[in-house]
PDB file of C-alpha atoms in Angstrom:
ATOM      1  CA  UNK K   1     -13.250 167.602  90.802  1.00  0.00           C
ATOM      2  CA  UNK K   2     -11.339 167.408  94.093  1.00  0.00           C
ATOM      3  CA  UNK K   3      -7.609 166.731  93.892  1.00  0.00           C
ATOM      4  CA  UNK K   4      -6.008 164.474  96.421  1.00  0.00           C
ATOM      5  CA  UNK K   5      -3.934 166.298  98.994  1.00  0.00           C
ATOM      6  CA  UNK K   6      -0.249 165.466  98.488  1.00  0.00           C
ATOM      7  CA  UNK K   7       1.381 163.593 101.285  1.00  0.00           C
ATOM      8  CA  UNK K   8       4.683 164.739 102.871  1.00  0.00           C
ATOM      9  CA  UNK K   9       6.421 161.747 101.320  1.00  0.00           C
ATOM     10  CA  UNK K  10       5.787 163.219  97.884  1.00  0.00           C
ATOM     11  CA  UNK K  11       8.214 166.082  98.588  1.00  0.00           C
ATOM     12  CA  UNK K  12      11.058 164.003  99.951  1.00  0.00           C
ATOM     13  CA  UNK K  13      14.263 164.286  97.930  1.00  0.00           C
ATOM     14  CA  UNK K  14      16.527 161.326  97.556  1.00  0.00           C
ATOM     15  CA  UNK K  15      20.038 162.004  98.845  1.00  0.00           C
ATOM     16  CA  UNK K  16      21.527 158.823  97.470  1.00  0.00           C
ATOM     17  CA  UNK K  17      24.715 159.548  95.510  1.00  0.00           C
ATOM     18  CA  UNK K  18      25.823 157.092  92.888  1.00  0.00           C
ATOM     19  CA  UNK K  19      29.469 156.185  93.066  1.00  0.00           C
ATOM     20  CA  UNK K  20      31.485 157.490  90.137  1.00  0.00           C
ATOM     21  CA  UNK K  21      33.552 154.975  88.193  1.00  0.00           C
ATOM     22  CA  UNK K  22      37.107 154.926  89.482  1.00  0.00           C
ATOM     23  CA  UNK K  23      40.305 153.789  87.845  1.00  0.00           C
ATOM     24  CA  UNK K  24      41.268 150.328  89.083  1.00  0.00           C
ATOM     25  CA  UNK K  25      44.435 150.199  91.167  1.00  0.00           C
ATOM     26  CA  UNK K  26      47.662 149.696  89.269  1.00  0.00           C
ATOM     27  CA  UNK K  27      49.171 146.234  89.161  1.00  0.00           C
ATOM     28  CA  UNK K  28      52.669 147.715  89.138  1.00  0.00           C
ATOM     29  CA  UNK K  29      53.872 151.192  90.010  1.00  0.00           C
ATOM     30  CA  UNK K  30      57.395 152.530  90.353  1.00  0.00           C
ATOM     31  CA  UNK K  31      59.513 155.657  90.048  1.00  0.00           C
ATOM     32  CA  UNK K  32      62.930 155.972  88.468  1.00  0.00           C
ATOM     33  CA  UNK K  33      65.385 158.777  87.662  1.00  0.00           C
ATOM     34  CA  UNK K  34      67.006 158.655  84.229  1.00  0.00           C
ATOM     35  CA  UNK K  35      68.417 160.940  81.552  1.00  0.00           C
ATOM     36  CA  UNK K  36      65.585 161.564  79.108  1.00  0.00           C
ATOM     37  CA  UNK K  37      67.627 161.413  75.912  1.00  0.00           C
ATOM     38  CA  UNK K  38      67.592 158.899  73.038  1.00  0.00           C
ATOM     39  CA  UNK K  39      70.571 156.530  73.091  1.00  0.00           C
ATOM     40  CA  UNK K  40      71.697 157.695  69.643  1.00  0.00           C
ATOM     41  CA  UNK K  41      71.878 161.330  70.779  1.00  0.00           C
ATOM     42  CA  UNK K  42      74.060 160.712  73.832  1.00  0.00           C
ATOM     43  CA  UNK K  43      77.163 160.249  71.690  1.00  0.00           C
ATOM     44  CA  UNK K  44      76.589 163.483  69.740  1.00  0.00           C
ATOM     45  CA  UNK K  45      77.432 165.742  72.696  1.00  0.00           C
ATOM     46  CA  UNK K  46      80.989 164.461  73.336  1.00  0.00           C
ATOM     47  CA  UNK K  47      81.722 164.685  69.619  1.00  0.00           C
ATOM     48  CA  UNK K  48      80.378 168.248  69.496  1.00  0.00           C
ATOM     49  CA  UNK K  49      82.475 169.333  72.473  1.00  0.00           C
ATOM     50  CA  UNK K  50      85.546 167.765  70.878  1.00  0.00           C
ATOM     51  CA  UNK K  51      85.289 169.522  67.509  1.00  0.00           C
ATOM     52  CA  UNK K  52      84.128 172.887  68.958  1.00  0.00           C
ATOM     53  CA  UNK K  53      87.667 174.197  69.778  1.00  0.00           C
ATOM     54  CA  UNK K  54      88.985 173.034  66.413  1.00  0.00           C
ATOM     55  CA  UNK K  55      86.196 174.763  64.494  1.00  0.00           C
ATOM     56  CA  UNK K  56      86.692 177.956  66.487  1.00  0.00           C
ATOM     57  CA  UNK K  57      90.387 178.126  65.601  1.00  0.00           C
ATOM     58  CA  UNK K  58      89.846 177.258  61.938  1.00  0.00           C
ATOM     59  CA  UNK K  59      87.018 179.752  61.397  1.00  0.00           C
ATOM     60  CA  UNK K  60      88.376 182.748  63.270  1.00  0.00           C
ATOM     61  CA  UNK K  61      92.145 182.523  62.833  1.00  0.00           C
ATOM     62  CA  UNK K  62      91.927 183.939  59.310  1.00  0.00           C
ATOM     63  CA  UNK K  63      89.265 186.539  60.132  1.00  0.00           C
ATOM     64  CA  UNK K  64      90.940 188.057  63.165  1.00  0.00           C
ATOM     65  CA  UNK K  65      94.590 188.103  64.119  1.00  0.00           C
ATOM     66  CA  UNK K  66      93.844 189.288  67.650  1.00  0.00           C
ATOM     67  CA  UNK K  67      93.933 186.314  70.011  1.00  0.00           C
ATOM     68  CA  UNK K  68      91.718 188.166  72.496  1.00  0.00           C
ATOM     69  CA  UNK K  69      88.793 188.003  70.085  1.00  0.00           C
ATOM     70  CA  UNK K  70      89.323 184.328  69.352  1.00  0.00           C
ATOM     71  CA  UNK K  71      89.514 183.457  73.034  1.00  0.00           C
ATOM     72  CA  UNK K  72      86.437 185.553  73.834  1.00  0.00           C
ATOM     73  CA  UNK K  73      84.443 183.792  71.123  1.00  0.00           C
ATOM     74  CA  UNK K  74      85.659 180.398  72.261  1.00  0.00           C
ATOM     75  CA  UNK K  75      84.963 180.957  75.960  1.00  0.00           C
ATOM     76  CA  UNK K  76      81.507 182.483  75.499  1.00  0.00           C
ATOM     77  CA  UNK K  77      80.478 179.802  73.014  1.00  0.00           C
ATOM     78  CA  UNK K  78      81.829 176.983  75.182  1.00  0.00           C
ATOM     79  CA  UNK K  79      79.998 178.278  78.268  1.00  0.00           C
ATOM     80  CA  UNK K  80      76.685 178.601  76.456  1.00  0.00           C
ATOM     81  CA  UNK K  81      77.112 175.189  74.812  1.00  0.00           C
ATOM     82  CA  UNK K  82      77.868 173.495  78.134  1.00  0.00           C
ATOM     83  CA  UNK K  83      74.848 175.136  79.734  1.00  0.00           C
ATOM     84  CA  UNK K  84      72.595 173.873  76.958  1.00  0.00           C
ATOM     85  CA  UNK K  85      73.964 170.370  77.442  1.00  0.00           C
ATOM     86  CA  UNK K  86      73.465 170.501  81.201  1.00  0.00           C
ATOM     87  CA  UNK K  87      69.955 171.919  80.928  1.00  0.00           C
ATOM     88  CA  UNK K  88      68.657 169.685  78.131  1.00  0.00           C
ATOM     89  CA  UNK K  89      70.803 166.579  77.768  1.00  0.00           C
ATOM     90  CA  UNK K  90      72.334 165.627  81.111  1.00  0.00           C
ATOM     91  CA  UNK K  91      69.369 166.643  83.252  1.00  0.00           C
ATOM     92  CA  UNK K  92      67.875 163.700  85.093  1.00  0.00           C
ATOM     93  CA  UNK K  93      64.130 163.208  84.788  1.00  0.00           C
ATOM     94  CA  UNK K  94      61.707 161.749  87.322  1.00  0.00           C
ATOM     95  CA  UNK K  95      59.598 159.031  85.669  1.00  0.00           C
ATOM     96  CA  UNK K  96      56.502 157.685  87.446  1.00  0.00           C
ATOM     97  CA  UNK K  97      54.905 154.563  85.973  1.00  0.00           C
ATOM     98  CA  UNK K  98      51.525 152.964  86.641  1.00  0.00           C
ATOM     99  CA  UNK K  99      50.781 149.684  84.887  1.00  0.00           C
ATOM    100  CA  UNK K 100      47.123 148.653  84.666  1.00  0.00           C
ATOM    101  CA  UNK K 101      45.655 145.421  83.246  1.00  0.00           C
ATOM    102  CA  UNK K 102      44.547 147.199  80.059  1.00  0.00           C
ATOM    103  CA  UNK K 103      47.158 149.974  79.570  1.00  0.00           C
ATOM    104  CA  UNK K 104      50.150 151.806  81.020  1.00  0.00           C
ATOM    105  CA  UNK K 105      50.433 155.378  82.288  1.00  0.00           C
ATOM    106  CA  UNK K 106      53.458 157.610  82.695  1.00  0.00           C
ATOM    107  CA  UNK K 107      54.170 161.106  83.962  1.00  0.00           C
ATOM    108  CA  UNK K 108      57.606 162.682  83.943  1.00  0.00           C
ATOM    109  CA  UNK K 109      59.328 165.971  84.657  1.00  0.00           C
ATOM    110  CA  UNK K 110      63.011 167.009  84.664  1.00  0.00           C
ATOM    111  CA  UNK K 111      64.668 167.693  88.001  1.00  0.00           C
ATOM    112  CA  UNK K 112      65.866 171.255  88.580  1.00  0.00           C
ATOM    113  CA  UNK K 113      67.609 173.072  91.371  1.00  0.00           C
ATOM    114  CA  UNK K 114      65.764 175.755  93.278  1.00  0.00           C
ATOM    115  CA  UNK K 115      67.653 178.720  91.774  1.00  0.00           C
ATOM    116  CA  UNK K 116      68.652 177.132  88.483  1.00  0.00           C
ATOM    117  CA  UNK K 117      66.618 179.559  86.384  1.00  0.00           C
ATOM    118  CA  UNK K 118      68.399 182.549  87.941  1.00  0.00           C
ATOM    119  CA  UNK K 119      71.800 180.999  87.210  1.00  0.00           C
ATOM    120  CA  UNK K 120      70.893 180.469  83.548  1.00  0.00           C
ATOM    121  CA  UNK K 121      69.708 184.052  83.185  1.00  0.00           C
ATOM    122  CA  UNK K 122      72.853 185.501  84.761  1.00  0.00           C
ATOM    123  CA  UNK K 123      75.173 183.437  82.591  1.00  0.00           C
ATOM    124  CA  UNK K 124      73.139 184.272  79.485  1.00  0.00           C
ATOM    125  CA  UNK K 125      73.422 187.981  80.290  1.00  0.00           C
ATOM    126  CA  UNK K 126      77.185 187.618  80.764  1.00  0.00           C
ATOM    127  CA  UNK K 127      77.489 185.804  77.430  1.00  0.00           C
ATOM    128  CA  UNK K 128      75.582 188.551  75.634  1.00  0.00           C
ATOM    129  CA  UNK K 129      77.821 191.204  77.191  1.00  0.00           C
ATOM    130  CA  UNK K 130      80.912 189.349  75.971  1.00  0.00           C
ATOM    131  CA  UNK K 131      79.523 189.154  72.434  1.00  0.00           C
ATOM    132  CA  UNK K 132      78.610 192.843  72.419  1.00  0.00           C
ATOM    133  CA  UNK K 133      82.021 193.783  73.823  1.00  0.00           C
ATOM    134  CA  UNK K 134      83.810 191.845  71.092  1.00  0.00           C
ATOM    135  CA  UNK K 135      81.567 193.415  68.447  1.00  0.00           C
ATOM    136  CA  UNK K 136      82.324 196.896  69.786  1.00  0.00           C
ATOM    137  CA  UNK K 137      86.036 196.109  69.954  1.00  0.00           C
ATOM    138  CA  UNK K 138      86.157 194.966  66.336  1.00  0.00           C
ATOM    139  CA  UNK K 139      83.618 197.553  65.128  1.00  0.00           C
ATOM    140  CA  UNK K 140      82.143 194.849  62.917  1.00  0.00           C
ATOM    141  CA  UNK K 141      78.448 194.170  62.340  1.00  0.00           C
ATOM    142  CA  UNK K 142      79.396 190.997  60.474  1.00  0.00           C
ATOM    143  CA  UNK K 143      80.566 189.519  63.756  1.00  0.00           C
ATOM    144  CA  UNK K 144      77.107 189.956  65.264  1.00  0.00           C
ATOM    145  CA  UNK K 145      75.540 188.249  62.250  1.00  0.00           C
ATOM    146  CA  UNK K 146      78.055 185.413  62.398  1.00  0.00           C
ATOM    147  CA  UNK K 147      77.488 184.918  66.099  1.00  0.00           C
ATOM    148  CA  UNK K 148      73.719 184.824  65.690  1.00  0.00           C
ATOM    149  CA  UNK K 149      73.566 181.241  66.887  1.00  0.00           C
ATOM    150  CA  UNK K 150      75.273 182.121  70.161  1.00  0.00           C
ATOM    151  CA  UNK K 151      72.982 185.103  70.655  1.00  0.00           C
ATOM    152  CA  UNK K 152      69.880 182.961  70.104  1.00  0.00           C
ATOM    153  CA  UNK K 153      71.207 180.461  72.632  1.00  0.00           C
ATOM    154  CA  UNK K 154      71.774 183.215  75.177  1.00  0.00           C
ATOM    155  CA  UNK K 155      68.280 184.612  74.620  1.00  0.00           C
ATOM    156  CA  UNK K 156      66.839 181.149  75.040  1.00  0.00           C
ATOM    157  CA  UNK K 157      68.595 180.723  78.377  1.00  0.00           C
ATOM    158  CA  UNK K 158      67.503 184.175  79.542  1.00  0.00           C
ATOM    159  CA  UNK K 159      63.834 183.223  79.063  1.00  0.00           C
ATOM    160  CA  UNK K 160      64.196 179.759  80.589  1.00  0.00           C
ATOM    161  CA  UNK K 161      61.352 178.434  82.729  1.00  0.00           C
ATOM    162  CA  UNK K 162      60.891 174.959  84.276  1.00  0.00           C
ATOM    163  CA  UNK K 163      58.736 172.839  81.956  1.00  0.00           C
ATOM    164  CA  UNK K 164      55.454 171.396  83.243  1.00  0.00           C
ATOM    165  CA  UNK K 165      54.855 167.746  84.030  1.00  0.00           C
ATOM    166  CA  UNK K 166      54.097 165.708  80.910  1.00  0.00           C
ATOM    167  CA  UNK K 167      51.720 162.752  80.771  1.00  0.00           C
ATOM    168  CA  UNK K 168      51.697 159.738  78.490  1.00  0.00           C
ATOM    169  CA  UNK K 169      49.286 156.834  78.143  1.00  0.00           C
ATOM    170  CA  UNK K 170      49.949 153.670  76.193  1.00  0.00           C
ATOM    171  CA  UNK K 171      47.604 152.042  73.744  1.00  0.00           C
ATOM    172  CA  UNK K 172      45.624 149.018  74.926  1.00  0.00           C
ATOM    173  CA  UNK K 173      48.080 146.165  75.334  1.00  0.00           C
ATOM    174  CA  UNK K 174      46.464 144.004  72.656  1.00  0.00           C
ATOM    175  CA  UNK K 175      47.320 146.595  69.971  1.00  0.00           C
ATOM    176  CA  UNK K 176      51.089 146.173  70.310  1.00  0.00           C
ATOM    177  CA  UNK K 177      52.903 143.733  68.042  1.00  0.00           C
ATOM    178  CA  UNK K 178      56.581 144.209  68.919  1.00  0.00           C
ATOM    179  CA  UNK K 179      58.608 144.277  72.124  1.00  0.00           C
ATOM    180  CA  UNK K 180      62.212 145.461  72.441  1.00  0.00           C
ATOM    181  CA  UNK K 181      63.997 144.138  75.535  1.00  0.00           C
ATOM    182  CA  UNK K 182      66.978 146.287  76.486  1.00  0.00           C
ATOM    183  CA  UNK K 183      68.705 144.552  79.386  1.00  0.00           C
ATOM    184  CA  UNK K 184      71.687 146.909  79.358  1.00  0.00           C
ATOM    185  CA  UNK K 185      69.676 150.077  80.082  1.00  0.00           C
ATOM    186  CA  UNK K 186      66.776 148.180  81.767  1.00  0.00           C
ATOM    187  CA  UNK K 187      64.204 149.376  79.246  1.00  0.00           C
ATOM    188  CA  UNK K 188      61.259 147.439  77.816  1.00  0.00           C
ATOM    189  CA  UNK K 189      59.541 149.157  74.892  1.00  0.00           C
ATOM    190  CA  UNK K 190      56.314 147.975  73.278  1.00  0.00           C
ATOM    191  CA  UNK K 191      55.498 149.297  69.814  1.00  0.00           C
ATOM    192  CA  UNK K 192      52.968 148.722  67.064  1.00  0.00           C
ATOM    193  CA  UNK K 193      55.438 148.358  64.192  1.00  0.00           C
ATOM    194  CA  UNK K 194      59.175 147.943  63.814  1.00  0.00           C
ATOM    195  CA  UNK K 195      59.891 151.675  64.061  1.00  0.00           C
ATOM    196  CA  UNK K 196      61.683 152.934  67.149  1.00  0.00           C
ATOM    197  CA  UNK K 197      58.626 154.607  68.660  1.00  0.00           C
ATOM    198  CA  UNK K 198      56.396 153.200  71.377  1.00  0.00           C
ATOM    199  CA  UNK K 199      55.654 153.053  75.092  1.00  0.00           C
ATOM    200  CA  UNK K 200      58.982 152.915  76.929  1.00  0.00           C
ATOM    201  CA  UNK K 201      59.174 151.500  80.436  1.00  0.00           C
ATOM    202  CA  UNK K 202      62.372 152.283  82.337  1.00  0.00           C
ATOM    203  CA  UNK K 203      62.796 149.805  85.171  1.00  0.00           C
ATOM    204  CA  UNK K 204      64.759 150.470  88.391  1.00  0.00           C
ATOM    205  CA  UNK K 205      66.077 146.927  88.947  1.00  0.00           C
ATOM    206  CA  UNK K 206      66.338 143.520  87.288  1.00  0.00           C
ATOM    207  CA  UNK K 207      63.702 141.883  89.503  1.00  0.00           C
ATOM    208  CA  UNK K 208      60.960 144.313  88.467  1.00  0.00           C
ATOM    209  CA  UNK K 209      62.282 144.115  84.919  1.00  0.00           C
ATOM    210  CA  UNK K 210      61.559 140.378  84.772  1.00  0.00           C
ATOM    211  CA  UNK K 211      58.154 140.783  86.454  1.00  0.00           C
ATOM    212  CA  UNK K 212      57.035 143.423  83.971  1.00  0.00           C
ATOM    213  CA  UNK K 213      58.281 141.341  81.043  1.00  0.00           C
ATOM    214  CA  UNK K 214      56.343 138.311  82.332  1.00  0.00           C
ATOM    215  CA  UNK K 215      53.238 140.493  82.650  1.00  0.00           C
ATOM    216  CA  UNK K 216      53.544 141.664  79.044  1.00  0.00           C
ATOM    217  CA  UNK K 217      53.668 138.069  77.821  1.00  0.00           C
ATOM    218  CA  UNK K 218      50.222 137.529  79.365  1.00  0.00           C
ATOM    219  CA  UNK K 219      48.493 140.631  77.936  1.00  0.00           C
ATOM    220  CA  UNK K 220      50.124 141.087  74.525  1.00  0.00           C
ATOM    221  CA  UNK K 221      48.856 139.125  71.509  1.00  0.00           C
ATOM    222  CA  UNK K 222      50.370 135.649  71.083  1.00  0.00           C
ATOM    223  CA  UNK K 223      51.756 136.803  67.719  1.00  0.00           C
ATOM    224  CA  UNK K 224      53.821 139.603  69.307  1.00  0.00           C
ATOM    225  CA  UNK K 225      57.511 139.470  68.427  1.00  0.00           C
ATOM    226  CA  UNK K 226      60.165 139.885  71.119  1.00  0.00           C
ATOM    227  CA  UNK K 227      63.630 141.212  70.312  1.00  0.00           C
ATOM    228  CA  UNK K 228      66.566 141.679  72.681  1.00  0.00           C
ATOM    229  CA  UNK K 229      68.963 144.544  72.046  1.00  0.00           C
ATOM    230  CA  UNK K 230      69.650 148.224  72.666  1.00  0.00           C
ATOM    231  CA  UNK K 231      66.552 150.422  72.428  1.00  0.00           C
ATOM    232  CA  UNK K 232      67.501 153.406  70.259  1.00  0.00           C
ATOM    233  CA  UNK K 233      64.151 155.187  70.526  1.00  0.00           C
TER     234      UNK K 233
END
């Protein structure tokens, strides 16, 4: 039996490349800088800074009669506390939103100065030296145990590193049943139930706020409930 001789066309390879599915362009996209802290937690920091001096005097005035020790404890604790507040609570965060017809996307990362990590480490080292100096001055191991919280805070600052960018994706719009409209802070939050947890959209201005709210009314279920008030999530 004689086989047919293959033609050159039989060895040709197709170079056609199928286009990969791409994400459709966002209907809305914006960036905004805000403090990434729940509304309920903002008021805790001023209260804590107010009662800190009072607690220091009450706790240590009966343990030590030397004012140097009390002042050293107060100053080191106040410095470390203020640094924690500045690094965690009052740090502005860059939020980048992309709103698609079927869902919303968000990525965010806190803003940091170029040499902020070095500053934290230096101050943490200074705070530890103050604590060790006071412990050596009083010759008391109990002081080290009592100041364990301050030491842990200093160690935390000494190992500080900028956090990575975090990403968040909402559920499909039709799965949300509740909307909280916060006109004071320009926040619109969609959530599945009445709990204060959902996809938060921080808007930069009132015009975009109204546009995004009008968009949600077209994609959310007709049974979705809208409530105006402060978003405490």
